[in-house]
Coordinates of C-alpha atoms in Angstrom, one line a residue:
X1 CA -3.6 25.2 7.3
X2 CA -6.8 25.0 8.8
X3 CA -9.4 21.5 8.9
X4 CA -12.9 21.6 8.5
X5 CA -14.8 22.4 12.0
X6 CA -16.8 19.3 13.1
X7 CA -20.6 19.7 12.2
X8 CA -20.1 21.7 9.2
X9 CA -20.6 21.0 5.5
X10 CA -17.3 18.9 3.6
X11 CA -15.2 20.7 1.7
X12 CA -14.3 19.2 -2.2
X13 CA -11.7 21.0 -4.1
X14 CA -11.9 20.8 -7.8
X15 CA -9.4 20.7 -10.3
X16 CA -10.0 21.1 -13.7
X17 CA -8.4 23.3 -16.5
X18 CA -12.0 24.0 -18.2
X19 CA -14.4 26.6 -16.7
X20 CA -17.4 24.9 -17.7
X21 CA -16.7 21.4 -16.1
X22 CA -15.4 23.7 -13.4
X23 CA -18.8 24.9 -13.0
X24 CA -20.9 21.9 -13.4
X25 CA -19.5 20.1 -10.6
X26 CA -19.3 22.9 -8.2
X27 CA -22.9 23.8 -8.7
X28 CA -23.9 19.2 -8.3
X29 CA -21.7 19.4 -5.6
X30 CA -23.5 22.1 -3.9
X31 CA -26.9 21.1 -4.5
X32 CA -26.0 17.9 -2.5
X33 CA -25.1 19.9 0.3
X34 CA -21.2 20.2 -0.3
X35 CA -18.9 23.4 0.2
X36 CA -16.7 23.9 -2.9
X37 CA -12.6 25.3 -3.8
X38 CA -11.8 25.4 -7.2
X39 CA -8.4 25.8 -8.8
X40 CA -7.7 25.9 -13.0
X41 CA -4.4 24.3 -12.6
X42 CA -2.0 22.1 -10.2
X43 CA 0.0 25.2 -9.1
X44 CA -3.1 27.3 -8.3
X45 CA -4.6 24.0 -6.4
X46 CA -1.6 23.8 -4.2
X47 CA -1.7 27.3 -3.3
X48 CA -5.0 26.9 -1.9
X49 CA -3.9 24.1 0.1
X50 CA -1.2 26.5 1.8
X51 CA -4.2 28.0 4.0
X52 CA -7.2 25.2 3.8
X53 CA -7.5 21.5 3.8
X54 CA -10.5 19.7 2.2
X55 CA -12.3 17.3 2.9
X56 CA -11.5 15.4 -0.6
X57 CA -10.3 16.6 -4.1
X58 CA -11.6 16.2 -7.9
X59 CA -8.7 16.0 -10.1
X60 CA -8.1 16.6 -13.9
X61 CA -5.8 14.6 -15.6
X62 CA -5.3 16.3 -18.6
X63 CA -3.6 19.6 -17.3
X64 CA -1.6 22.0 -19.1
X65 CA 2.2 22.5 -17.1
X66 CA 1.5 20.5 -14.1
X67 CA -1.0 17.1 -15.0
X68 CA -3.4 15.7 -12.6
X69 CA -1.0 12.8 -11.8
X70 CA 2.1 15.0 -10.9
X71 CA -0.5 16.7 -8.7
X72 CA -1.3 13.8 -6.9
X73 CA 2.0 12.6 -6.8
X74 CA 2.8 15.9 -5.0
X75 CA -0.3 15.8 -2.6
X76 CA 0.8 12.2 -1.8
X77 CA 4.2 13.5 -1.0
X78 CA 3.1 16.3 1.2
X79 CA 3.0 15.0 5.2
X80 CA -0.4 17.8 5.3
X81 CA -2.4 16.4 2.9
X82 CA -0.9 13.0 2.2
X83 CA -4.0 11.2 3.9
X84 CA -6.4 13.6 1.4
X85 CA -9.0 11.8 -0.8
X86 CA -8.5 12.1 -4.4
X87 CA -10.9 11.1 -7.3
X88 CA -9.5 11.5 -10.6
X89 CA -11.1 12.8 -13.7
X90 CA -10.2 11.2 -17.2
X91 CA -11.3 11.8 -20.6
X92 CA -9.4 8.5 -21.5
X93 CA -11.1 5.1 -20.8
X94 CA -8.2 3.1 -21.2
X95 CA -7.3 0.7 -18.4
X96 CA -3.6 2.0 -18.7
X97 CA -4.7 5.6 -17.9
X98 CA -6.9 4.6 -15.3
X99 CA -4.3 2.5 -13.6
X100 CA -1.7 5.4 -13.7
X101 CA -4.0 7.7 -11.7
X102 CA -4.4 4.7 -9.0
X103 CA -0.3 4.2 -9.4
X104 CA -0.2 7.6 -8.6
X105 CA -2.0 7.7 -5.4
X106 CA -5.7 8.1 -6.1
X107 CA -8.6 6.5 -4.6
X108 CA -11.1 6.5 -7.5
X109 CA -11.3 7.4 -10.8
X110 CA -14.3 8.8 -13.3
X111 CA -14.3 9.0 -17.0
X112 CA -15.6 11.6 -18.6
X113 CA -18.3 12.7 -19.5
X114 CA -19.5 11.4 -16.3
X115 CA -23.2 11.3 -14.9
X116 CA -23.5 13.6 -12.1
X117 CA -25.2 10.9 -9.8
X118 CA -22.1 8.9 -10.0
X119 CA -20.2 12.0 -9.6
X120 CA -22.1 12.3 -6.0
X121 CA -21.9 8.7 -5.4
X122 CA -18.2 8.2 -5.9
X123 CA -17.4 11.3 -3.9
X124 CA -19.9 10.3 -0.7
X125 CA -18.4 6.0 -1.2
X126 CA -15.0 7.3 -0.7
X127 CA -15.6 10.3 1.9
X128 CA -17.2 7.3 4.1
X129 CA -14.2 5.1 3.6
X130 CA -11.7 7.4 4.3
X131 CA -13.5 8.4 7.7
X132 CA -13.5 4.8 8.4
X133 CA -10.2 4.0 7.7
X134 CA -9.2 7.0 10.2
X135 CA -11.2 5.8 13.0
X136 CA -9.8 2.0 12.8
X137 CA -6.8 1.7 15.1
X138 CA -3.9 0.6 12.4
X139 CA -2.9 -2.0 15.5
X140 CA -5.8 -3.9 16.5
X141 CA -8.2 -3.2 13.6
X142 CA -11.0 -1.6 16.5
X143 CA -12.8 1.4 16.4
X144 CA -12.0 4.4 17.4
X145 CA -12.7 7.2 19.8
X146 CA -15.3 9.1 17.2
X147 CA -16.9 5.7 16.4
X148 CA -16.7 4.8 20.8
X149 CA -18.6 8.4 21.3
X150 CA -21.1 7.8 18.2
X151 CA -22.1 4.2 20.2
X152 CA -22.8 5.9 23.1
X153 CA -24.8 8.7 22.0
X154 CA -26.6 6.2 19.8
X155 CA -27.4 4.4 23.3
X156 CA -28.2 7.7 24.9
X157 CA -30.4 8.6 22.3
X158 CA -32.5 5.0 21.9
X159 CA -33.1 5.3 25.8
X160 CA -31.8 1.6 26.5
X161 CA -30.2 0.6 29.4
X162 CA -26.3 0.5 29.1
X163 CA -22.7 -0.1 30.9
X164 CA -19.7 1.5 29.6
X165 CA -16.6 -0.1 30.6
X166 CA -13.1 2.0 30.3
X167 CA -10.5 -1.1 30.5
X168 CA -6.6 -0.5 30.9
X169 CA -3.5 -2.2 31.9
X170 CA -1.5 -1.6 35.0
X171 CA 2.0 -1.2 34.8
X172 CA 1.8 -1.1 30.7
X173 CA 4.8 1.6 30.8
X174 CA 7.2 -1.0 32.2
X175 CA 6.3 -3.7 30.1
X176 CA 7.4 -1.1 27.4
X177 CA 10.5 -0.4 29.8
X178 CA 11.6 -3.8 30.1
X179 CA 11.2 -5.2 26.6
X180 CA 10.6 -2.6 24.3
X181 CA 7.6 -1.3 21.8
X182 CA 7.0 -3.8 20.0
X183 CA 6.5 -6.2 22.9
X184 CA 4.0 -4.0 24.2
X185 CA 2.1 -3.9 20.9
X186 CA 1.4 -7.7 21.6
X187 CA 0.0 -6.6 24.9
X188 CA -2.1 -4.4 23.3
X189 CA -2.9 -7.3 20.8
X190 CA -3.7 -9.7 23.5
X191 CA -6.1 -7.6 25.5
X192 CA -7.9 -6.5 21.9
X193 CA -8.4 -10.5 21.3
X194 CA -9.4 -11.0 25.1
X195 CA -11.8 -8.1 24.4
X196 CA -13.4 -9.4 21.3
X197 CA -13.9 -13.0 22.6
X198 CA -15.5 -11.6 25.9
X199 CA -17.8 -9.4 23.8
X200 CA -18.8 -12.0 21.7
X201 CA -19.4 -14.7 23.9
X202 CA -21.6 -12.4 25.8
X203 CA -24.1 -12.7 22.5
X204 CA -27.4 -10.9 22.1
X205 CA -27.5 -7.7 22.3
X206 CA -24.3 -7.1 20.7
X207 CA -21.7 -5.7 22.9
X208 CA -19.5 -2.7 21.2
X209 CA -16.0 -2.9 21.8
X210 CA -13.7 -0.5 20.5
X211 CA -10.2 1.0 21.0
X212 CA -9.1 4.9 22.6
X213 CA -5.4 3.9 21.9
X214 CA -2.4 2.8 23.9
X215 CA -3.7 0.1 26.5
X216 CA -6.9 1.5 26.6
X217 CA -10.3 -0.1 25.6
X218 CA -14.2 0.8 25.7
X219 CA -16.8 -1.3 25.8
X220 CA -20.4 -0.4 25.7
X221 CA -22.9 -3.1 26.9
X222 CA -26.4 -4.4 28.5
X223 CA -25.7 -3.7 32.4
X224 CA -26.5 -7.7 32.3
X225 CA -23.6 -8.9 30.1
X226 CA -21.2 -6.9 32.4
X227 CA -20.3 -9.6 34.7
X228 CA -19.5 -12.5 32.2
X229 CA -17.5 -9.8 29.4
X230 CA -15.0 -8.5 32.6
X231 CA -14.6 -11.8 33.8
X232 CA -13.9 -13.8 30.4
X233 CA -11.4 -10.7 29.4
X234 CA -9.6 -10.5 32.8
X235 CA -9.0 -14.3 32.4
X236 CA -8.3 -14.6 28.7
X237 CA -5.5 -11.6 29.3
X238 CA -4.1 -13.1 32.2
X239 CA -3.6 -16.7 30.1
X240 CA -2.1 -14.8 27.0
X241 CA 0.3 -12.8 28.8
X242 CA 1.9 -15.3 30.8
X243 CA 3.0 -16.7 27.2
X244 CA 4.6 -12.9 26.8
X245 CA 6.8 -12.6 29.5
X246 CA 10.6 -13.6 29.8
X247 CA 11.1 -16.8 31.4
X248 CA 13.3 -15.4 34.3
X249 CA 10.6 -12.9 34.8
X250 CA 7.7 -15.5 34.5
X251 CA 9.4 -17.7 37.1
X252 CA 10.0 -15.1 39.5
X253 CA 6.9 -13.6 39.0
X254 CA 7.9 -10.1 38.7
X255 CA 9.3 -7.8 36.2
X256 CA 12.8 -5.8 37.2
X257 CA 13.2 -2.3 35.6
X258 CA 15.6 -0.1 36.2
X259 CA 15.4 3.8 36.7
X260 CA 17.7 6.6 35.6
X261 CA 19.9 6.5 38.6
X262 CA 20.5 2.8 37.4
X263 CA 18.6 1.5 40.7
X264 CA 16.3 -1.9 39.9
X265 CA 12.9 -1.9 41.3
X266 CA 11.0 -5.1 41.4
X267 CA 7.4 -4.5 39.6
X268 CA 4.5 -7.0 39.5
X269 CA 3.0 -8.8 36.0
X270 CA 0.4 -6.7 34.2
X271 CA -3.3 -6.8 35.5
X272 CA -6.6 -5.1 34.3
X273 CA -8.3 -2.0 35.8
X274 CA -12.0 -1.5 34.3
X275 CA -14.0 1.4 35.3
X276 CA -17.9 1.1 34.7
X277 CA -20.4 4.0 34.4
X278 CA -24.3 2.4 34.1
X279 CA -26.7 4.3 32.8
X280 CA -29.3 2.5 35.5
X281 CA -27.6 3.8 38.2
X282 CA -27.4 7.6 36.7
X283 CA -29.4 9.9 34.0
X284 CA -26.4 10.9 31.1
X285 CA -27.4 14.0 28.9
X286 CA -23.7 13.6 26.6
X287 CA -21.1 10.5 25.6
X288 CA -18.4 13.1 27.7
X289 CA -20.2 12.6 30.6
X290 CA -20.4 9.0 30.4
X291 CA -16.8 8.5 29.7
X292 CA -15.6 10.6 32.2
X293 CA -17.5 8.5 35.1
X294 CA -16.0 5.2 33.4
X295 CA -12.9 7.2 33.2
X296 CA -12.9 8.3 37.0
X297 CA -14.2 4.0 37.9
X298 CA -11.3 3.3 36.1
X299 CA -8.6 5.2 38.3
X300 CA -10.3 4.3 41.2
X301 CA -10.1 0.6 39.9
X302 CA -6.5 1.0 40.0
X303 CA -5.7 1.7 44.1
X304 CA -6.5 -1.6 44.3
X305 CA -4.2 -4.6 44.0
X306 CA -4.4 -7.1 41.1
X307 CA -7.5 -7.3 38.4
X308 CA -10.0 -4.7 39.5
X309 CA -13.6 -3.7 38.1
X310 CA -14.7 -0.8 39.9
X311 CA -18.8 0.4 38.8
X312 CA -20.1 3.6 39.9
X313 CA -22.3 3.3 42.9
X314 CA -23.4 6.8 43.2
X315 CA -26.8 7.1 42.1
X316 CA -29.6 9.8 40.8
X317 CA -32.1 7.3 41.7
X318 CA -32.1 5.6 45.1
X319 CA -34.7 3.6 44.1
X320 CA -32.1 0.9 42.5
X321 CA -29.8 -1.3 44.4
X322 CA -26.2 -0.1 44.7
X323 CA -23.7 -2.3 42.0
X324 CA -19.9 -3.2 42.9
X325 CA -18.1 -5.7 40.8
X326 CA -14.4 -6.7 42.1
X327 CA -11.8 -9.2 40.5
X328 CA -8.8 -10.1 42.1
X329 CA -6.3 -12.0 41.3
X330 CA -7.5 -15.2 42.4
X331 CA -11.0 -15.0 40.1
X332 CA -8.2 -14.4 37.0
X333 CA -7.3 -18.0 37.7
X334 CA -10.8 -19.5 37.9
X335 CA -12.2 -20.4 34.2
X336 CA -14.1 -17.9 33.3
X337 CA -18.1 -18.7 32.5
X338 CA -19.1 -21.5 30.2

């Protein structure tokens, strides 16, 4: 089963016993820039979606053999195309039918005969949630890496100055050694509220901030909030995660996590590496690029002991002074700007 390719026009299947409604849709659909699959029945539709997956899928309920809510029962149930779209199609306006097609895993619903605007509208309301929902991270409710790369073409392409900053935790993995998954998640959670309170506190122009995954973060700013949204994070993080550890490992002030060979190796708390790419500094023609200079600021960032914000200092335009923002551990304690 092969996705849509990036770029290229979404794909709605239609499912509908009649020819002629069959027909309508596909030929609204395309005139509004869609690509079309159509199937006369629930077996025929799920033989289609042995070799292609659509983008979303119009579904009859009043089928012959196989109905439109045993079809969307079976989509649901199918790991391939559980996460699918489906709109279902219903003769019947009574709240009971509409409310089984819901029950049964669908997203919307139209009653027939339906106005082919609506048609459109329904379809492009609930392609644009689904997208969203997809590029939300289910842990921190942030953004995601398709919405992180839109932000910074959007920057790219309005020719403002910018600072991307790629932000991750050291020594994440033996948080997770030590005390499991779901301590880590709160971690996560911790730096994600950190994040979002730096970001806002920073104030106009808005400050992005959104999440890669893991313990990673992006956040796209004015080079001249750069200073205040690392340093309110780094100390925000550092006050919520003392609250996280163990007492015995809070006292001590180090983690202990043992390897395979059941030897225990003494590892320090968590601190922040952020790696910085401005766009003052350097002329960016793609997002890739500019992540991949954060990126690289980033594992520099983390040869260095305790909270660390390495900025690129190379420079296609000599003209502008060099940048370098540190933090150690020491600045983590200081409050962070009023």
């Amino acid at each position: 089963m092969e996705p849509q390719a990036a770029g290229h026009a979404e794909v709605i299947l239609v499912v509908d016993d009649d020819p002629d409604i069959v027909r309508v849709v596909e030929v609204n659909l395309r005139l509004h820039g869609f690509d079309v699959m159509s199937a006369h029945s629930g077996a025929e539709a799920l033989a289609l979606l042995e070799h292609q997956r659509p983008d979303l899928a119009l579904v009859d309920l009043m089928m012959p053999e196989m109905d439109g809510l045993e079809l969307t029962r079976r989509l649901r149930a199918d790991p391939m195309v559980t996460a699918l779209p489906i709109i279902v199609l219903t003769a019947k306006a009574l709240t009971s039918d509409k409310v089984a097609g819901l029950a049964a895993g669908a997203d919307d619903y139209i009653v027939k005969p339906f106005d082919t605007s609506e048609l459109i509208a329904r379809v492009r309301a609930t392609l644009r949630r689904n997208q969203e929902a997809r590029e939300v991270s289910p842990l921190t409710g942030l953004a995601g890496n398709t919405r992180i790369l839109r932000e910074i073409a959007d920057r790219l392409k309005a020719g403002d100055d910018y600072a991307v900053c790629y932000v991750d935790i050291d020594r994440f993995k033996s948080v997770n050694d030590v005390y499991g998954f779901g301590r880590g998640d709160l971690f996560i959670s911790a730096l994600a509220r950190a994040m979002r309170r730096a970001t806002v506190a920073a104030g106009l122009p808005p400050a992005f901030l959104g999440h890669v995954g893991g313990d990673d973060f992006v956040v796209v700013c004015h080079p001249s909030q750069l200073q205040e949204i690392t340093t309110r994070a780094i100390y925000d993080f550092q006050k919520a995660t003392d609250a996280l550890y163990d007492p015995v490992d809070s006292a001590r002030g180090y983690m202990e996590v043992v390897d395979r060979r059941g030897k225990v190796h003494e590892v320090n708390m968590v601190t922040l590496s952020i790696g910085v790419a401005l766009s003052t500094s350097r002329a960016f023609g793609h997002p890739s690029e500019v992540v991949a200079v954060a990126s690289e600021m980033k594992s520099a960032a983390k040869k260095h002991h305790g909270n660390y914000v390495a900025i690129d200092q190379r420079s296609d335009r000599p003209s502008l002074p060099q940048q370098r923002v540190t933090e150690s551990d020491t600045a983590a304690e200081a409050p962070p700007p009023a």
